[in-house]
Backbone as numpy.savetxt, mean C-alpha at the origin, in Angstrom:
# Nx Ny Nz CAx CAy CAz Cx Cy Cz
-16.03 -1.31 -9.33 -14.35 -1.77 -8.45 -14.87 -2.75 -7.25
-13.88 -3.87 -7.31 -13.78 -4.75 -6.12 -12.68 -4.99 -5.67
-12.47 -4.73 -3.88 -11.39 -4.69 -3.42 -11.29 -6.24 -2.55
-10.25 -6.81 -2.56 -10.19 -7.99 -1.30 -9.12 -7.83 -0.87
-9.01 -7.28 0.60 -7.83 -7.20 1.27 -7.12 -8.94 2.03
-6.24 -9.06 1.47 -5.82 -10.32 1.84 -4.81 -10.44 3.08
-4.45 -9.49 3.46 -3.70 -8.72 4.82 -2.58 -7.88 4.63
-2.31 -7.17 6.03 -1.60 -6.47 5.61 -1.33 -5.24 4.93
-0.69 -4.58 3.61 -0.90 -4.34 3.19 -0.93 -4.48 1.29
-1.47 -5.94 1.72 -1.82 -6.64 0.25 -2.92 -6.52 -0.42
-3.70 -6.18 -1.46 -5.19 -5.80 -1.96 -5.03 -6.34 -3.00
-6.08 -7.13 -3.54 -6.28 -7.68 -4.56 -7.16 -6.09 -5.43
-7.26 -5.55 -6.64 -8.05 -4.63 -6.69 -8.46 -4.98 -8.46
-9.94 -5.05 -8.49 -10.39 -5.43 -9.87 -11.07 -4.62 -9.94
-10.62 -4.04 -11.27 -11.45 -2.73 -11.85 -11.61 -2.90 -13.29
-12.65 -2.23 -14.20 -12.83 -2.51 -15.96 -11.72 -3.71 -16.47
-11.82 -4.82 -16.20 -11.19 -6.13 -16.45 -9.65 -6.60 -15.79
-8.93 -5.28 -15.26 -7.75 -5.17 -14.67 -7.97 -6.14 -12.86
-7.12 -6.83 -12.97 -6.55 -7.30 -11.90 -5.46 -6.81 -11.36
-5.38 -6.24 -10.63 -4.04 -5.46 -10.04 -4.02 -5.57 -8.50
-2.21 -6.11 -7.78 -2.47 -6.60 -6.37 -1.16 -5.67 -6.24
-1.82 -5.02 -5.11 -0.58 -4.08 -4.33 0.26 -5.19 -2.80
1.65 -4.50 -3.12 2.44 -5.68 -2.28 2.77 -6.62 -1.53
2.93 -7.51 -2.14 2.38 -9.03 -2.19 3.15 -9.38 -0.99
2.57 -9.90 0.23 2.61 -10.74 1.50 2.21 -11.81 1.39
2.22 -13.48 1.30 2.21 -14.44 0.86 2.65 -15.54 2.13
3.75 -14.91 2.69 4.65 -16.04 4.04 3.37 -16.38 5.12
3.85 -17.41 5.53 2.99 -17.94 6.73 3.26 -16.95 8.07
2.59 -17.15 9.16 2.97 -16.59 10.41 4.05 -17.40 10.70
4.95 -16.58 11.76 5.70 -17.04 12.80 7.19 -16.32 12.62
7.62 -16.08 11.50 9.17 -15.45 11.07 9.30 -14.35 12.01
10.28 -13.80 11.91 10.64 -12.36 12.33 11.65 -12.18 10.93
11.63 -10.82 10.37 12.27 -10.52 8.87 12.96 -8.88 9.96
14.34 -8.86 9.86 14.81 -7.94 9.72 14.85 -6.81 8.63
14.34 -5.57 8.88 14.84 -4.65 8.39 15.51 -3.57 8.03
16.87 -3.98 9.23 17.85 -3.46 9.10 17.85 -2.09 10.32
19.43 -2.09 10.30 19.35 -0.64 11.31 19.20 -1.26 12.66
19.03 -2.79 12.98 18.87 -3.20 14.24 16.90 -3.37 14.26
16.31 -3.26 13.50 14.80 -3.08 12.95 14.47 -4.48 12.65
13.22 -4.91 13.73 12.75 -6.36 12.76 11.25 -6.38 13.31
10.40 -7.18 12.53 9.11 -7.63 12.80 8.86 -8.97 12.59
7.80 -9.30 13.63 7.31 -11.06 13.04 5.74 -10.81 12.42
5.89 -11.76 11.76 4.77 -11.54 11.33 3.33 -12.27 11.79
2.40 -11.78 12.43 1.58 -12.65 13.76 0.31 -13.14 12.92
0.38 -12.92 11.45 -1.31 -13.56 10.53 -0.68 -13.87 9.44
-1.53 -15.06 8.70 -0.99 -15.71 7.62 -1.99 -14.67 6.56
-1.79 -14.62 4.91 -3.49 -14.19 4.42 -4.16 -15.14 4.37
-5.68 -13.84 4.02 -6.87 -14.29 3.97 -6.94 -15.63 2.91
-6.37 -15.02 1.94 -6.14 -15.99 0.55 -5.15 -16.29 -0.27
-4.40 -17.39 0.21 -3.34 -18.17 -0.17 -2.70 -17.69 -1.74
-1.45 -17.45 -2.29 -0.81 -16.98 -3.34 -1.68 -17.72 -4.44
-1.67 -19.15 -4.47 -1.88 -20.03 -5.14 -3.30 -19.83 -5.50
-4.00 -18.74 -4.77 -5.96 -18.99 -5.23 -6.32 -17.02 -5.45
-4.92 -16.74 -5.93 -4.79 -15.13 -6.10 -5.58 -14.99 -7.62
-4.98 -15.97 -8.02 -5.40 -16.12 -9.81 -4.43 -15.60 -10.69
-5.28 -14.95 -11.27 -4.64 -14.13 -12.84 -3.70 -12.08 -11.93
-2.93 -12.54 -12.26 -2.36 -10.80 -11.95 -1.95 -9.93 -13.30
-2.29 -9.02 -13.58 -2.25 -7.90 -14.35 -0.90 -7.47 -14.08
-0.71 -6.75 -13.41 0.03 -5.59 -12.03 0.15 -5.77 -11.33
1.53 -5.80 -10.70 1.92 -5.72 -8.96 2.08 -4.13 -8.99
1.45 -3.67 -8.01 2.05 -2.00 -7.53 2.77 -2.49 -6.22
4.11 -2.15 -6.44 5.12 -2.43 -5.17 4.81 -1.26 -4.42
4.92 -0.55 -3.82 5.46 0.42 -3.25 6.94 0.36 -2.49
7.13 -0.87 -1.78 8.91 -0.85 -2.28 9.11 -1.98 -1.70
10.30 -2.43 -2.25 10.65 -3.94 -2.35 11.37 -4.75 -0.93
12.19 -3.81 -0.40 12.90 -3.63 0.79 12.68 -3.90 2.01
11.34 -4.31 2.56 10.83 -4.44 3.33 9.96 -5.55 3.95
10.39 -6.55 4.33 9.37 -8.13 4.38 8.17 -8.01 4.13
7.60 -7.10 4.96 5.92 -6.73 5.54 5.25 -5.81 3.84
6.54 -6.05 3.02 5.52 -5.28 2.12 5.99 -6.18 0.62
6.89 -6.60 0.77 7.23 -8.41 0.15 8.29 -9.30 0.57
7.28 -10.15 1.17 7.98 -11.47 1.67 8.30 -12.45 0.59
8.99 -13.39 0.94 9.53 -14.12 0.18 8.58 -15.50 -0.70
7.16 -15.64 -0.42 6.42 -15.64 -1.16 5.62 -14.74 -1.72
5.41 -13.55 -1.51 5.27 -12.42 -2.37 6.33 -12.18 -3.82
7.35 -12.34 -3.35 8.66 -12.49 -4.32 8.52 -13.27 -5.33
8.08 -14.22 -5.22 7.98 -15.39 -6.24 6.79 -15.35 -7.08
5.64 -14.69 -6.47 4.35 -14.48 -7.67 4.98 -13.37 -9.00
5.97 -12.80 -8.25 6.17 -11.71 -9.32 6.87 -12.33 -10.45
7.01 -13.44 -10.41 7.61 -14.05 -11.77 6.51 -14.47 -12.38
5.11 -14.26 -11.77 3.77 -14.66 -13.04 3.48 -13.59 -13.26
3.61 -12.35 -12.81 2.68 -11.04 -12.61 3.05 -10.28 -13.85
1.94 -9.80 -14.78 2.11 -9.28 -15.69 3.28 -8.15 -16.07
2.90 -7.21 -15.39 3.84 -5.66 -15.43 3.77 -5.37 -13.67
5.34 -5.07 -12.88 5.67 -5.04 -11.80 5.81 -3.66 -11.80
4.91 -2.47 -11.20 5.45 -0.66 -10.79 6.27 -1.06 -9.68
6.67 -0.18 -9.08 7.79 0.19 -8.06 8.40 1.79 -8.26
9.71 1.79 -7.03 10.50 2.71 -6.79 11.20 2.43 -8.32
12.27 3.59 -9.00 13.07 3.29 -9.54 14.79 2.18 -9.07
14.73 2.52 -7.51 15.74 1.56 -7.22 15.07 0.46 -6.76
14.09 0.09 -6.32 13.34 -1.37 -6.28 13.50 -2.21 -8.18
13.30 -1.17 -8.87 12.96 -1.58 -10.39 14.19 -2.02 -10.47
14.95 -1.55 -10.16 16.98 -2.41 -10.37 17.35 -3.39 -9.46
16.82 -3.61 -8.67 17.23 -4.69 -7.76 16.05 -6.02 -7.96
14.99 -5.33 -8.52 14.55 -6.76 -8.91 14.80 -7.54 -10.17
14.95 -6.16 -10.81 15.33 -7.18 -12.67 17.10 -7.46 -12.18
18.01 -6.90 -11.71 19.46 -7.18 -11.35 19.34 -8.66 -10.13
18.05 -8.85 -9.44 18.35 -10.53 -9.02 17.25 -11.43 -9.80
17.32 -11.17 -11.14 16.28 -12.18 -11.49 15.16 -12.27 -11.40
14.13 -11.75 -9.91 13.07 -11.95 -9.33 12.04 -11.36 -10.87
12.17 -10.32 -11.58 11.58 -9.87 -12.76 12.28 -9.88 -13.79
11.92 -10.39 -15.18 11.89 -9.95 -15.97 12.36 -8.49 -16.14
13.60 -7.92 -16.95 14.17 -6.23 -17.02 12.82 -5.85 -17.45
12.37 -6.43 -18.90 10.97 -5.41 -19.84 9.71 -5.44 -18.75
9.70 -6.37 -17.88 8.26 -6.38 -16.97 8.26 -5.39 -15.85
9.46 -5.11 -15.30 9.18 -3.60 -14.69 9.33 -2.67 -14.34
8.66 -1.51 -13.98 8.66 -0.40 -14.46 9.08 0.69 -13.09
9.76 1.35 -13.10 10.38 1.97 -11.87 9.92 3.41 -11.92
9.03 4.31 -10.77 8.94 5.37 -11.28 9.29 6.20 -9.84
9.26 7.35 -10.26 9.74 8.07 -9.11 8.54 9.50 -8.77
8.47 9.90 -7.55 7.31 10.69 -7.25 7.32 11.49 -7.94
5.62 11.74 -8.67 5.27 12.74 -9.83 5.20 11.96 -11.13
6.12 11.07 -11.32 5.96 10.22 -12.72 4.98 9.39 -12.91
4.61 8.75 -14.26 3.53 8.34 -14.46 3.56 7.11 -15.50
3.54 5.78 -15.55 3.47 5.06 -16.41 1.80 4.54 -16.89
1.50 4.19 -18.27 0.25 3.56 -18.27 0.58 2.15 -18.57
-1.13 1.42 -18.26 -0.90 -0.14 -18.16 -2.10 -0.30 -19.30
-1.76 -0.81 -20.32 -2.92 -1.17 -21.70 -3.17 -2.13 -22.07
-4.28 -3.36 -22.32 -3.65 -3.94 -22.47 -5.00 -4.56 -24.12
-5.32 -5.20 -25.27 -6.32 -5.63 -25.60 -7.73 -5.23 -24.67
-8.63 -4.72 -25.04 -9.93 -5.20 -24.48 -10.49 -4.55 -23.53
-9.36 -3.73 -22.82 -9.64 -2.89 -21.46 -9.06 -1.65 -21.53
-9.82 -0.75 -20.72 -9.88 0.86 -20.89 -8.37 1.11 -20.57
-7.16 1.67 -20.50 -6.13 1.34 -20.09 -6.09 2.50 -18.80
-4.94 1.76 -17.82 -5.02 2.73 -16.46 -3.66 3.89 -16.34
-4.01 5.09 -15.88 -2.65 6.12 -15.91 -2.58 5.47 -14.15
-0.77 5.43 -14.04 -0.28 4.74 -12.82 0.41 5.90 -12.40
0.31 6.96 -11.15 0.93 7.43 -11.31 1.27 7.70 -9.66
3.07 7.69 -9.49 4.02 7.34 -8.29 3.27 8.73 -6.93
3.19 8.49 -6.12 2.94 9.69 -5.33 4.33 9.76 -4.18
4.35 10.51 -3.56 5.15 11.09 -2.45 4.92 10.22 -1.09
5.99 9.55 -0.96 6.09 8.73 0.70 7.29 8.89 1.34
7.29 9.50 3.05 8.21 9.55 3.79 8.21 8.27 5.01
9.09 7.56 4.42 8.59 6.55 5.70 9.03 6.42 6.91
9.26 7.10 7.00 9.56 7.80 8.95 10.04 9.09 8.77
11.21 9.63 9.82 11.48 11.30 10.15 12.24 11.48 9.30
12.21 13.42 9.40 13.02 13.82 8.23 14.17 13.73 8.17
14.87 13.42 6.69 16.56 13.06 6.87 16.22 11.65 6.53
15.34 10.42 6.92 15.13 9.27 7.37 15.58 8.47 6.04
15.67 9.09 4.77 15.34 8.16 3.32 16.88 7.62 2.94
17.75 7.71 3.28 19.01 6.93 3.39 18.96 6.03 4.42
18.77 6.21 5.12 18.30 4.39 5.93 16.83 3.57 5.78
16.08 4.28 5.48 14.72 3.49 5.11 14.46 3.23 3.63
15.48 3.99 2.93 15.21 3.57 1.32 13.92 4.25 0.84
13.81 4.51 -0.55 12.75 4.79 -1.43 11.49 4.00 -1.20
10.33 5.00 -1.24 8.74 4.61 -1.25 7.95 5.12 -1.91
6.87 4.69 -3.00 5.91 5.72 -3.06 4.81 5.21 -3.20
3.74 6.10 -3.16 2.59 5.54 -3.11 2.25 5.66 -4.96
1.00 5.36 -5.11 0.01 5.24 -6.47 -1.46 5.36 -6.72
-1.34 6.49 -7.25 -2.99 7.25 -7.85 -2.90 6.95 -9.54
-4.26 5.72 -9.48 -4.70 5.17 -10.06 -5.81 6.13 -10.88
-5.81 6.39 -12.19 -6.30 6.98 -13.20 -6.25 8.78 -13.47
-6.60 8.82 -14.30 -6.00 10.65 -14.02 -6.64 11.18 -13.52
-7.93 11.37 -13.28 -7.80 11.85 -11.47 -8.20 11.47 -9.80
-7.31 10.26 -10.36 -6.94 9.43 -9.13 -8.36 8.61 -8.91
-9.10 8.00 -9.15 -9.99 7.54 -8.53 -9.99 6.48 -7.49
-8.55 5.69 -7.37 -8.41 5.10 -6.15 -6.45 5.63 -5.85
-6.63 5.89 -4.73 -4.92 6.47 -4.29 -4.53 5.18 -2.85
-3.55 4.88 -3.33 -3.01 3.93 -2.32 -1.82 4.79 -1.68
-1.39 5.08 -0.48 -1.14 5.89 -0.49 0.77 5.25 0.37
0.49 4.26 -0.14 2.09 3.37 0.69 2.48 3.86 1.94
3.79 3.39 2.34 3.88 3.20 4.04 4.39 4.74 4.09
4.14 5.64 4.55 4.88 7.26 4.69 3.99 7.32 5.88
5.26 8.78 6.97 4.39 9.64 8.14 3.14 10.73 6.70
2.63 11.31 8.00 2.14 12.71 7.40 3.08 13.60 6.88
3.23 14.38 5.90 4.34 15.22 5.83 4.02 16.57 4.82
4.43 17.05 4.61 3.59 18.56 3.86 3.58 17.93 2.40
4.72 17.64 2.03 4.42 17.15 0.45 3.31 16.10 -0.23
2.69 15.16 1.03 1.53 14.01 1.22 0.30 15.21 0.87
0.38 15.92 1.79 -0.85 16.60 2.26 -0.95 17.70 1.04
0.03 18.13 -0.03 0.00 18.87 -0.70 -0.70 18.26 -1.95
-0.01 16.74 -2.26 -1.15 16.21 -3.10 -2.18 15.81 -3.31
-2.26 15.47 -1.84 -3.81 15.42 -1.45 -4.97 16.46 -1.54
-4.33 17.93 -1.71 -4.97 18.99 -2.06 -5.40 18.64 -3.52
-4.90 18.37 -3.77 -4.48 18.22 -6.00 -5.74 17.34 -6.46
-5.27 15.90 -5.63 -6.01 14.71 -6.38 -7.88 15.02 -5.85
-8.24 14.05 -6.82 -10.49 14.05 -6.75 -9.89 12.53 -6.60
-10.22 11.74 -4.96 -9.86 10.81 -4.98 -11.61 10.17 -4.44
-11.64 9.21 -5.45 -12.78 8.02 -5.19 -12.93 7.31 -4.01
-11.63 6.42 -3.86 -11.39 5.33 -3.11 -10.13 5.70 -2.57
-9.66 6.11 -1.31 -8.39 6.31 -0.75 -8.28 5.06 -0.09
-7.03 4.49 0.09 -6.24 2.98 0.60 -5.30 3.96 1.62
-5.32 4.26 3.15 -4.03 4.85 3.66 -3.74 3.42 4.32
-2.34 3.62 4.47 -1.49 2.56 4.57 -0.91 3.15 6.60
-1.91 2.45 7.54 -1.80 2.68 8.61 -0.75 2.20 9.56
-1.36 1.89 10.57 -0.27 0.94 11.82 0.55 1.83 12.64
0.90 3.36 12.80 1.46 4.03 13.39 3.12 3.02 13.38
3.77 2.89 12.56 4.67 2.21 13.03 5.98 1.86 13.37
6.22 1.67 14.63 7.46 2.14 15.77 7.82 1.14 16.07
9.65 0.89 16.43 10.53 0.30 16.88 11.16 0.42 18.22
10.88 -0.63 19.20 11.73 -0.24 20.62 13.19 0.30 20.42
14.10 0.04 19.26 14.81 0.75 19.03 15.21 1.71 18.91
14.26 2.99 18.16 14.08 4.07 18.08 12.84 4.72 18.65
12.90 3.83 19.49 11.51 4.80 20.40 10.48 5.31 19.94
10.44 6.71 20.09 8.59 7.15 19.66 8.32 7.12 18.25
9.57 7.29 17.57 9.66 7.45 16.25 8.98 6.82 15.06
7.84 7.48 14.64 6.81 6.63 13.39 7.26 6.70 12.37
7.23 5.44 11.91 7.67 5.02 10.34 6.28 4.83 9.01
4.85 5.16 9.99 4.02 5.25 9.29 2.63 5.79 9.47
1.75 5.96 9.11 0.80 6.85 9.39 -0.05 6.04 10.93
0.00 7.01 11.50 -1.65 7.04 12.85 -2.44 7.17 12.18
-3.42 6.64 12.94 -5.14 7.17 12.59 -5.44 8.60 12.82
-5.01 9.23 13.66 -5.09 10.60 13.52 -4.33 10.90 12.58
-3.12 10.94 11.69 -3.01 11.32 10.51 -3.71 10.72 9.35
-4.34 9.92 9.63 -5.21 9.50 8.20 -6.73 9.93 8.19
-6.89 10.39 9.61 -8.37 11.50 9.36 -7.55 13.07 8.68
-6.39 13.26 9.17 -6.43 14.65 8.82 -6.15 14.68 7.65
-5.31 13.89 7.01 -4.95 13.92 5.80 -6.43 13.34 4.49
-7.62 12.66 5.55 -9.11 12.80 4.10 -9.95 13.85 4.95
-9.18 14.42 5.38 -9.96 15.57 5.66 -9.45 16.55 4.46
-8.34 16.98 3.62 -8.24 17.63 3.28 -8.45 16.22 1.87
-7.97 15.04 1.73 -8.92 14.49 0.25 -9.85 14.37 -0.16
-11.08 14.43 0.90 -12.40 14.13 0.93 -13.04 12.93 -0.30
-12.30 11.82 0.24 -12.64 10.90 -0.62 -14.18 9.95 0.16
-14.71 9.03 -0.80 -15.93 9.03 -1.15 -16.26 7.26 -0.19
-15.12 7.15 0.14 -14.52 6.22 0.42 -13.43 5.79 1.32
-12.73 5.42 2.53 -11.68 4.93 2.87 -11.40 3.46 3.34
-10.48 3.22 2.94 -10.48 1.28 3.19 -8.85 1.41 3.27
-8.98 1.63 5.30 -7.40 1.49 5.44 -6.88 -0.19 5.18
-5.54 -0.53 5.03 -4.99 -1.21 5.12 -3.20 -0.89 6.19
-2.82 -2.21 6.17 -1.20 -1.98 7.04 -1.90 -1.83 7.98
-2.13 -2.18 9.01 -2.56 -2.21 10.02 -2.19 -3.55 11.10
-2.76 -4.45 10.67 -2.32 -5.50 10.99 -1.81 -6.76 10.48
-1.55 -7.82 11.40 -0.94 -8.76 11.03 0.98 -8.81 11.61
1.04 -7.54 11.83 2.93 -7.89 12.17 3.13 -7.26 13.52
4.17 -7.56 14.50 4.49 -7.12 15.41 4.93 -5.15 15.62
4.91 -4.82 14.53 5.67 -3.54 14.72 4.39 -2.73 13.94
3.54 -2.86 14.07 2.03 -2.22 13.85 1.74 -1.79 15.49
1.99 -0.21 15.51 1.45 -0.19 16.72 0.25 0.04 17.28
-0.56 0.90 16.19 -2.18 0.75 16.39 -2.80 0.03 15.07
-3.77 -0.63 16.01 -4.63 -1.64 15.52 -6.35 -0.65 15.12
-7.02 -1.40 14.56 -8.69 -1.21 13.55 -8.97 0.05 15.31
-9.19 -1.25 15.99 -9.51 -0.31 17.41 -9.14 1.30 16.92
-7.73 1.97 17.18 -7.32 3.06 17.37 -8.03 3.99 15.82
-7.84 3.37 14.80 -8.67 4.29 13.71 -10.04 4.41 13.98
-10.57 3.47 14.47 -12.62 3.29 14.36 -12.06 4.83 15.69
-11.62 4.69 16.88 -11.97 5.98 17.49 -11.84 7.10 17.08
-10.40 6.98 16.23 -10.63 8.28 15.49 -11.05 8.97 14.45
-12.04 7.97 13.93 -12.94 8.43 12.62 -14.18 8.84 13.69
-14.42 8.19 14.46 -15.34 8.42 15.40 -15.64 9.89 16.07
-14.82 10.57 15.53 -14.39 11.75 16.14 -14.20 12.45 14.94
-14.28 12.24 13.37 -14.01 13.11 12.34 -15.06 13.51 12.19
-15.17 14.32 10.81 -16.50 15.11 10.37 -17.52 13.69 9.95
-19.00 13.83 9.68 -20.00 12.88 9.60 -19.38 12.79 8.51
-19.23 13.27 6.81 -18.56 12.48 5.90 -17.96 11.50 6.04
-16.22 12.07 6.44 -15.64 11.14 6.99 -15.84 9.46 7.64
-16.48 9.79 8.84 -17.31 8.39 9.72 -17.91 7.64 8.88
-18.83 8.34 7.83 -20.09 7.67 6.72 -18.85 6.68 5.68
-17.75 7.47 5.18 -16.54 7.04 4.14 -15.67 5.89 4.39
-15.84 5.66 6.05 -14.76 4.64 6.13 -15.31 3.38 6.40
-14.60 2.36 5.08 -15.17 1.14 5.18 -13.69 -0.14 5.51
-14.17 -0.83 6.22 -13.28 -2.17 6.94 -13.51 -3.53 6.41
-12.66 -4.04 5.28 -13.03 -4.59 4.36 -12.60 -6.55 5.38
-13.65 -7.64 5.07 -13.81 -8.43 5.99 -12.55 -9.21 5.04
-11.43 -9.67 5.58 -10.44 -10.40 4.87 -11.09 -11.52 3.83
-10.17 -11.63 2.39 -10.47 -12.93 1.74 -11.97 -12.36 0.86
-12.86 -10.90 1.95 -14.30 -11.09 0.93 -13.81 -9.94 -0.18
-14.44 -10.38 -1.56 -14.59 -9.28 -2.49 -15.69 -8.33 -2.29
-14.91 -6.98 -2.32 -15.92 -6.13 -1.80 -15.75 -4.75 -2.58
-17.64 -4.28 -2.80 -17.11 -2.69 -3.45 -16.96 -1.47 -2.55
-16.00 -1.12 -2.17 -16.21 -0.55 -1.20 -16.83 1.15 -1.44
-17.58 1.16 -2.43 -18.22 2.87 -2.41 -19.59 2.56 -2.15
-20.04 0.97 -2.02 -21.39 0.67 -1.70 -21.51 0.58 -0.29
-22.34 1.50 0.31 -22.31 1.50 2.14 -23.15 0.51 2.14
């Protein structure tokens, strides 16, 4: 397995001949993006790999389509050339309805449902949507649908998606057998909503990984946007106080550099 961190939540996954891309964000920095209900963010860093240099994309794993820090304009344009787009059910309807993706190439999943990526000459990959709560209790009507993705029948890799730590997420972590965990961090906050968080803090990630016990932890979604309230330092500090096996599992990917996260 090789992972390339493009920036923000965007990760290129190369495994078994497959090339999978998560949450495509390729716009240049400097623009402010509105997320609704008075919230917004400025993109502060561009992609480590331009969209034109990503190469073949067999499938896009899109945790949600309606926030610019998970799908920006250049990322949306890339969807047209990707093989399959897997996302939320509501997102699949929006993407197909807008013409961004041919309806036959987009798959909508609810948490707990599964699809299979298959192609001649490659082992099939089972993709299961996992639950996300992208904010405080009862916020779904405001923040919209979000899912994470577990890859492989035993979840060889788990992308948490944008979520706070909540009971359903911990329950899933207790059932999965994960080699590589990709938590979306950042401890997202907005001035208009005060102390409310919309993604995991570093402390949340440690708690989740204590249940999950993966062989490698690869944080994403912690830099490149002004609404990310916690960066790499916060995660390093929290994991430094974690059990030894989690400290040893933490992997920081150099932006743009393909890396095998299971090789220390």
